[in-house]
């Protein structure tokens, strides 16, 4: 009979072929005498990462893997890895050797023996450090940490850390409320817990990456802001809808600017200028929604064109509904013009959002 390991390390990996074997070897040394397993969560790497994991697993049954296709994101990777294990203690760690595995025994002692719910590897307590990050990345990180303070009710020096360990019941208490967006699973977990967890912060030096490259891009920043928003207002209104509404508001502004230019600058007739303004607004809204609102379902190439067609069609139906509803309200129901106009606009916004997310940007 094989017993359940005490500790499960969940390691999200994307194109880390050169780091797998050295990482497992370093875990073997750092956690000597402990019972542990590691679950690599691979988002369809193209560099042979899975083969490298399989090679290590061939003579080490503690090594497991989840292969996800068409998925991205550290947060969801951690959640799925944690859920695939029965271990009473779960840790998150990067797969690029930047996290210091020699801190793991102290983390385990904290959550297993010292009564803490959560142990965090921190770069911002005495003895910790951010390694070779440049000034831009360092200041981005402190700005993001400050922003995190808004949604956290407890003081954490490094809520952006991807290196932490917790007791499984703590994870279970948070899991149904997680936003699961983007990179910042620790922040998500702490903000999702019904009561503040007992936290121990352990310093570590963020190491320099030797093999492979960082996956941080502009999308990570967008995902982070969405996570903060979701934690603030997500229980009232979905953040994606807020983005969609924000883009729609920009569209109205663009419409008025183009209409004005058509009429005054280019001497167009009203219906011509209005048609041009509408086209600009629809194409602009579509492009912005495709880049920001539905970033992870972004349409490219030929599908970008067919997407524009369905989006235009859906928006036209929305516009017709808008006019009908507000006319009924204004005419038969004797509403004020602004009430009727506003309700009509909100209705078409909800319609456009619901239908375009199901059709244009369907999963
Ligand atoms: N499965 C999966 N899917 N893994 C991913 C993905 C993804 O979409 N994106 C990145 N990874 C893996 C990488 O292969 C690596 O093992 C780990 O996640 C961290 O990715 P990096 O791209 O190396 O992140 P970083 O070094 O810039 O960011 C670090 O700092 C953040 C704090 O500012 C990480 O430690 C983060 O966890 C941490 O939050
Ligand atoms: Mn890294």
Coordinates of C-alpha atoms and ligand atoms in Angstrom, one line a residue:
X1 CA 0.0 0.0 0.0
X2 CA 1.2 3.5 -0.9
X3 CA 0.3 6.3 1.6
X4 CA -0.9 9.7 0.5
X5 CA 2.1 12.1 0.3
X6 CA 2.1 14.8 3.0
X7 CA 3.0 17.6 0.7
X8 CA 2.0 18.3 -2.9
X9 CA 4.0 20.8 -4.9
X10 CA 2.0 22.3 -7.8
X11 CA 4.3 23.7 -10.5
X12 CA 2.8 25.4 -13.5
X13 CA 5.1 25.1 -16.5
X14 CA 5.1 26.6 -20.0
X15 CA 8.1 25.8 -22.1
X16 CA 10.5 25.0 -19.3
X17 CA 12.3 22.0 -20.9
X18 CA 15.7 22.8 -19.5
X19 CA 14.5 23.3 -15.9
X20 CA 12.5 20.1 -15.2
X21 CA 15.2 17.7 -14.3
X22 CA 17.3 20.1 -12.2
X23 CA 14.2 21.2 -10.4
X24 CA 13.1 17.7 -9.4
X25 CA 16.7 17.0 -8.3
X26 CA 16.8 20.1 -6.1
X27 CA 13.4 19.1 -4.5
X28 CA 14.8 15.7 -3.8
X29 CA 17.6 17.2 -1.9
X30 CA 15.7 20.0 -0.2
X31 CA 12.8 17.7 1.0
X32 CA 14.9 14.7 1.9
X33 CA 13.1 12.7 4.6
X34 CA 9.7 14.2 3.8
X35 CA 6.9 12.5 1.9
X36 CA 6.0 14.7 -1.1
X37 CA 4.8 14.6 -4.7
X38 CA 5.0 17.2 -7.5
X39 CA 2.3 17.9 -10.1
X40 CA 3.5 19.8 -13.1
X41 CA 0.6 21.6 -14.8
X42 CA 1.6 22.0 -18.4
X43 CA -0.3 24.3 -20.8
X44 CA 0.7 22.5 -24.0
X45 CA 4.3 23.5 -24.1
X46 CA 6.0 23.2 -27.5
X47 CA 9.6 22.7 -26.4
X48 CA 9.5 19.1 -25.1
X49 CA 8.7 20.0 -21.5
X50 CA 6.2 17.1 -21.2
X51 CA 8.8 14.7 -22.5
X52 CA 11.3 16.0 -20.0
X53 CA 8.7 15.5 -17.2
X54 CA 7.9 12.0 -18.5
X55 CA 11.6 11.1 -18.5
X56 CA 11.9 12.1 -14.8
X57 CA 8.7 10.4 -13.9
X58 CA 9.9 7.2 -15.4
X59 CA 12.1 6.6 -12.4
X60 CA 10.3 8.7 -9.8
X61 CA 6.7 7.9 -9.0
X62 CA 6.4 11.2 -7.0
X63 CA 6.4 13.1 -10.3
X64 CA 3.0 13.6 -12.0
X65 CA 1.6 15.8 -14.7
X66 CA -1.6 17.5 -15.9
X67 CA -1.5 18.4 -19.6
X68 CA -4.0 21.1 -20.4
X69 CA -4.9 22.0 -24.0
X70 CA -6.3 25.4 -25.1
X71 CA -5.8 26.8 -21.6
X72 CA -3.6 29.4 -20.0
X73 CA -3.0 31.0 -16.6
X74 CA -1.1 30.3 -13.5
X75 CA -4.1 30.6 -11.2
X76 CA -6.3 28.0 -12.8
X77 CA -3.2 25.7 -13.2
X78 CA -2.6 25.9 -9.5
X79 CA -6.2 25.2 -8.6
X80 CA -6.4 22.2 -10.9
X81 CA -3.1 20.8 -9.7
X82 CA -4.2 21.2 -6.0
X83 CA -7.5 19.5 -6.8
X84 CA -5.7 16.5 -8.4
X85 CA -4.0 15.6 -5.1
X86 CA -5.1 14.4 -1.6
X87 CA -2.0 15.8 0.2
X88 CA -2.9 17.7 3.3
X89 CA -0.4 20.4 2.5
X90 CA -0.2 22.1 -0.9
X91 CA 2.5 24.4 -2.2
X92 CA 2.7 26.6 -5.3
X93 CA 6.1 27.1 -7.0
X94 CA 7.5 28.2 -10.3
X95 CA 9.1 25.7 -12.6
X96 CA 12.0 27.9 -13.6
X97 CA 14.3 27.6 -10.5
X98 CA 13.7 31.2 -9.5
X99 CA 12.0 30.1 -6.3
X100 CA 14.4 28.9 -3.5
X101 CA 13.4 25.3 -2.7
X102 CA 15.6 25.3 0.5
X103 CA 12.8 27.4 2.1
X104 CA 10.3 24.6 1.6
X105 CA 11.1 22.7 4.9
X106 CA 10.5 25.9 6.9
X107 CA 7.2 26.5 5.1
X108 CA 6.1 22.9 5.8
X109 CA 7.0 23.3 9.5
X110 CA 5.0 26.5 9.6
X111 CA 1.8 25.0 8.3
X112 CA 2.2 21.5 9.8
X113 CA 3.8 22.1 13.2
X114 CA 3.5 25.8 14.1
X115 CA -0.3 26.3 13.5
X116 CA -0.1 28.7 10.5
X117 CA -2.7 28.5 7.7
X118 CA -0.4 29.8 5.1
X119 CA 3.4 30.2 4.6
X120 CA 4.5 32.7 2.0
X121 CA 7.9 32.9 0.4
X122 CA 8.4 36.7 0.5
X123 CA 10.8 38.9 -1.4
X124 CA 9.9 41.9 0.7
X125 CA 10.7 40.9 4.3
X126 CA 14.2 41.2 5.8
X127 CA 16.5 38.7 4.1
X128 CA 14.3 38.5 0.9
X129 CA 15.1 40.1 -2.4
X130 CA 14.0 40.6 -6.0
X131 CA 17.2 39.4 -7.6
X132 CA 18.1 41.0 -10.9
X133 CA 14.8 42.7 -11.7
X134 CA 15.2 46.1 -13.4
X135 CA 13.8 49.4 -11.9
X136 CA 10.7 49.3 -14.1
X137 CA 9.7 45.8 -13.1
X138 CA 10.5 46.5 -9.4
X139 CA 8.3 49.6 -9.4
X140 CA 5.5 47.8 -11.2
X141 CA 5.7 45.2 -8.6
X142 CA 5.5 47.6 -5.7
X143 CA 2.6 49.5 -7.4
X144 CA 0.7 46.1 -7.8
X145 CA 1.5 45.2 -4.2
X146 CA 0.0 48.6 -3.0
X147 CA -3.1 47.9 -5.2
X148 CA -3.5 44.5 -3.6
X149 CA -3.8 46.1 -0.2
X150 CA -7.2 47.4 -1.3
X151 CA -8.7 43.9 -1.5
X152 CA -6.7 42.3 1.3
X153 CA -8.0 42.8 4.8
X154 CA -4.7 41.6 6.3
X155 CA -1.2 42.8 6.0
X156 CA 1.0 40.8 3.6
X157 CA 4.4 42.0 2.5
X158 CA 4.4 40.1 -0.8
X159 CA 0.8 39.1 -1.9
X160 CA 2.0 38.7 -5.5
X161 CA 4.3 35.9 -4.6
X162 CA 3.9 32.7 -6.6
X163 CA 5.7 30.8 -3.8
X164 CA 3.6 29.7 -0.9
X165 CA 2.2 26.7 1.0
X166 CA -1.1 26.1 2.7
X167 CA -3.2 23.6 4.6
X168 CA -5.7 21.9 2.4
X169 CA -8.8 23.0 4.4
X170 CA -7.7 26.6 3.9
X171 CA -7.6 26.0 0.1
X172 CA -11.0 24.3 0.3
X173 CA -12.6 27.3 2.1
X174 CA -11.4 29.6 -0.6
X175 CA -11.8 27.5 -3.7
X176 CA -15.5 28.2 -4.6
X177 CA -15.0 32.0 -4.4
X178 CA -11.8 32.2 -6.4
X179 CA -11.8 34.5 -9.4
X180 CA -9.1 32.2 -11.0
X181 CA -8.0 34.9 -13.4
X182 CA -4.5 35.3 -14.5
X183 CA -1.3 35.0 -12.4
X184 CA -2.0 36.0 -8.9
X185 CA -3.5 33.0 -7.1
X186 CA -2.1 33.8 -3.7
X187 CA -3.9 37.2 -3.6
X188 CA -7.0 35.6 -4.9
X189 CA -6.9 32.9 -2.2
X190 CA -6.4 35.4 0.7
X191 CA -9.1 37.8 -0.6
X192 CA -11.5 34.8 -1.0
X193 CA -11.2 33.5 2.5
X194 CA -14.1 34.3 4.8
X195 CA -11.7 35.2 7.6
X196 CA -8.1 36.3 7.6
X197 CA -5.6 33.4 7.6
X198 CA -2.7 33.1 10.1
X199 CA 0.3 33.8 7.8
X200 CA 4.0 33.2 8.3
X201 CA 6.2 35.1 5.8
X202 CA 9.6 33.5 5.1
X203 CA 12.2 35.5 3.2
X204 CA 13.8 34.3 0.0
X205 CA 16.0 35.7 -2.8
X206 CA 14.3 35.6 -6.2
X207 CA 16.9 33.9 -8.4
X208 CA 17.9 34.8 -11.9
X209 CA 16.4 32.7 -14.6
X210 CA 19.0 30.6 -16.3
X211 CA 17.0 28.5 -18.9
X212 CA 13.9 29.5 -20.9
X213 CA 12.2 32.9 -20.7
X214 CA 9.6 34.8 -18.7
X215 CA 6.0 34.7 -19.9
X216 CA 5.1 38.0 -18.4
X217 CA 3.4 40.3 -21.0
X218 CA 0.8 43.1 -21.2
X219 CA -2.0 40.5 -20.8
X220 CA -0.7 39.8 -17.3
X221 CA -1.3 43.4 -16.2
X222 CA -4.8 43.4 -17.7
X223 CA -5.5 40.1 -15.9
X224 CA -4.2 41.6 -12.6
X225 CA -6.5 44.7 -12.8
X226 CA -9.4 42.4 -13.6
X227 CA -8.7 40.3 -10.6
X228 CA -8.6 43.3 -8.3
X229 CA -11.9 44.6 -9.9
X230 CA -13.5 41.1 -9.6
X231 CA -12.6 41.0 -5.9
X232 CA -14.1 44.4 -5.4
X233 CA -17.3 44.3 -7.3
X234 CA -17.4 40.8 -8.9
X235 CA -20.2 39.7 -6.5
X236 CA -22.4 42.4 -7.9
X237 CA -21.6 42.6 -11.6
X238 CA -19.2 40.4 -13.8
X239 CA -16.0 42.4 -14.6
X240 CA -16.1 41.3 -18.2
X241 CA -19.5 43.1 -18.5
X242 CA -17.9 46.2 -17.0
X243 CA -15.1 46.1 -19.6
X244 CA -17.7 45.6 -22.3
X245 CA -19.7 48.6 -21.0
X246 CA -16.5 50.7 -20.8
X247 CA -15.7 49.9 -24.4
X248 CA -19.3 50.8 -25.4
X249 CA -18.9 54.2 -23.7
X250 CA -15.7 54.8 -25.7
X251 CA -17.7 53.8 -28.8
X252 CA -20.3 56.4 -28.2
X253 CA -17.6 59.1 -27.8
X254 CA -16.0 58.0 -31.0
X255 CA -19.3 58.0 -32.8
X256 CA -20.0 61.6 -31.8
X257 CA -16.5 62.7 -32.8
X258 CA -16.7 61.1 -36.2
X259 CA -20.3 62.4 -36.7
X260 CA -19.1 65.9 -35.9
X261 CA -16.1 65.7 -38.2
X262 CA -18.3 64.3 -41.0
X263 CA -20.8 67.1 -40.7
X264 CA -18.5 70.1 -40.1
X265 CA -15.1 69.2 -41.6
X266 CA -16.1 67.1 -44.6
X267 CA -19.5 68.7 -45.3
X268 CA -21.3 65.3 -45.4
X269 CA -25.1 65.0 -45.2
X270 CA -26.4 63.8 -41.9
X271 CA -27.3 60.2 -42.8
X272 CA -23.9 59.8 -44.6
X273 CA -22.0 61.1 -41.6
X274 CA -24.2 59.1 -39.2
X275 CA -23.6 55.9 -41.2
X276 CA -19.8 56.5 -41.2
X277 CA -19.8 57.2 -37.4
X278 CA -21.8 54.0 -36.8
X279 CA -19.3 52.0 -38.9
X280 CA -16.3 53.5 -37.0
X281 CA -18.0 52.8 -33.7
X282 CA -18.9 49.2 -34.5
X283 CA -15.5 48.3 -35.9
X284 CA -13.7 50.2 -33.0
X285 CA -15.8 48.5 -30.4
X286 CA -15.3 45.1 -32.0
X287 CA -11.5 45.5 -32.1
X288 CA -11.3 46.8 -28.5
X289 CA -13.5 44.0 -27.2
X290 CA -11.5 41.5 -29.1
X291 CA -8.2 42.8 -27.6
X292 CA -9.3 43.5 -24.0
X293 CA -12.7 42.2 -23.0
X294 CA -12.3 38.8 -24.6
X295 CA -8.5 38.7 -24.7
X296 CA -8.2 34.9 -24.0
X297 CA -10.7 34.1 -26.8
X298 CA -9.2 36.6 -29.2
X299 CA -10.1 36.1 -32.9
X300 CA -7.4 36.2 -35.5
X301 CA -7.1 36.0 -39.3
X302 CA -10.2 34.9 -41.1
X303 CA -12.1 34.4 -37.8
X304 CA -11.5 38.1 -37.0
X305 CA -13.5 39.0 -40.1
X306 CA -16.4 36.6 -39.5
X307 CA -16.4 37.8 -35.9
X308 CA -16.8 41.3 -37.1
X309 CA -19.8 40.2 -39.2
X310 CA -21.6 38.5 -36.3
X311 CA -20.8 41.3 -33.9
X312 CA -22.2 43.9 -36.4
X313 CA -25.3 41.8 -36.9
X314 CA -25.9 41.4 -33.1
X315 CA -25.3 45.1 -32.5
X316 CA -27.8 46.0 -35.2
X317 CA -30.5 43.9 -33.6
X318 CA -29.5 45.5 -30.2
X319 CA -30.0 49.0 -31.8
X320 CA -33.4 48.1 -33.2
X321 CA -34.4 46.7 -29.8
X322 CA -33.1 49.8 -28.1
X323 CA -35.2 52.1 -30.3
X324 CA -38.3 50.0 -29.9
X325 CA -38.1 49.6 -26.2
X326 CA -37.4 53.3 -25.5
X327 CA -40.1 54.4 -27.9
X328 CA -42.7 52.2 -26.1
X329 CA -41.5 53.6 -22.8
X330 CA -41.6 57.2 -24.0
X331 CA -44.8 57.0 -26.0
X332 CA -47.2 54.5 -24.3
X333 CA -45.7 54.4 -20.8
X334 CA -45.1 58.1 -20.6
X335 CA -41.6 57.9 -19.2
X336 CA -39.3 60.9 -19.3
X337 CA -37.0 61.1 -22.3
X338 CA -33.8 60.4 -20.3
X339 CA -35.3 57.4 -18.5
X340 CA -36.7 55.9 -21.7
X341 CA -33.4 56.6 -23.6
X342 CA -31.2 55.2 -20.8
X343 CA -33.2 52.0 -20.3
X344 CA -33.2 51.4 -24.0
X345 CA -29.4 51.8 -24.1
X346 CA -28.9 49.6 -21.1
X347 CA -31.1 46.9 -22.7
X348 CA -29.2 46.8 -25.9
X349 CA -25.9 46.8 -23.9
X350 CA -27.0 43.7 -22.0
X351 CA -28.3 42.1 -25.2
X352 CA -25.0 42.8 -27.1
X353 CA -22.9 41.5 -24.3
X354 CA -24.9 38.3 -23.7
X355 CA -25.3 37.4 -27.3
X356 CA -21.8 38.4 -28.6
X357 CA -20.1 36.5 -25.7
X358 CA -22.1 33.4 -26.7
X359 CA -21.8 33.8 -30.4
X360 CA -18.9 36.0 -31.6
X361 CA -16.5 35.1 -28.7
X362 CA -18.0 31.7 -27.9
X363 CA -15.6 29.4 -26.0
Ligands
LIG1 N1 0.8 26.1 -17.0 C1 1.2 27.3 -17.2 N2 0.4 28.2 -17.9 N3 2.4 27.8 -16.7 C2 2.7 29.0 -16.9 C3 2.0 30.0 -17.6 C4 0.7 29.5 -18.2 O1 0.0 30.2 -18.8 N4 2.6 31.1 -17.7 C5 3.7 31.0 -17.0 N5 3.8 29.7 -16.5 C6 4.9 29.1 -15.7 C7 6.3 29.3 -16.1 O2 6.7 28.2 -16.9 C8 7.0 29.3 -14.8 O3 7.2 28.0 -14.3 C9 6.1 30.0 -13.9 O4 4.8 29.8 -14.4 C10 6.4 31.5 -13.7 O5 6.3 32.1 -14.9 P1 7.4 33.3 -15.3 O6 7.0 33.8 -16.6 O7 8.8 32.8 -15.1 O8 7.0 34.3 -14.2 P2 7.9 35.5 -13.6 O9 9.2 35.0 -13.2 O10 7.8 36.7 -14.5 O11 6.9 35.9 -12.4 C11 7.1 35.5 -11.1 O12 6.9 36.6 -10.3 C12 5.6 36.8 -9.9 C13 5.7 37.9 -8.8 O13 5.8 39.1 -9.4 C14 6.4 34.2 -10.7 O14 7.0 33.8 -9.5 C15 5.0 34.4 -10.3 O15 4.5 33.2 -9.7 C16 4.9 35.5 -9.3 O16 3.6 35.8 -9.0
LIG2 MN1 10.1 33.2 -13.6

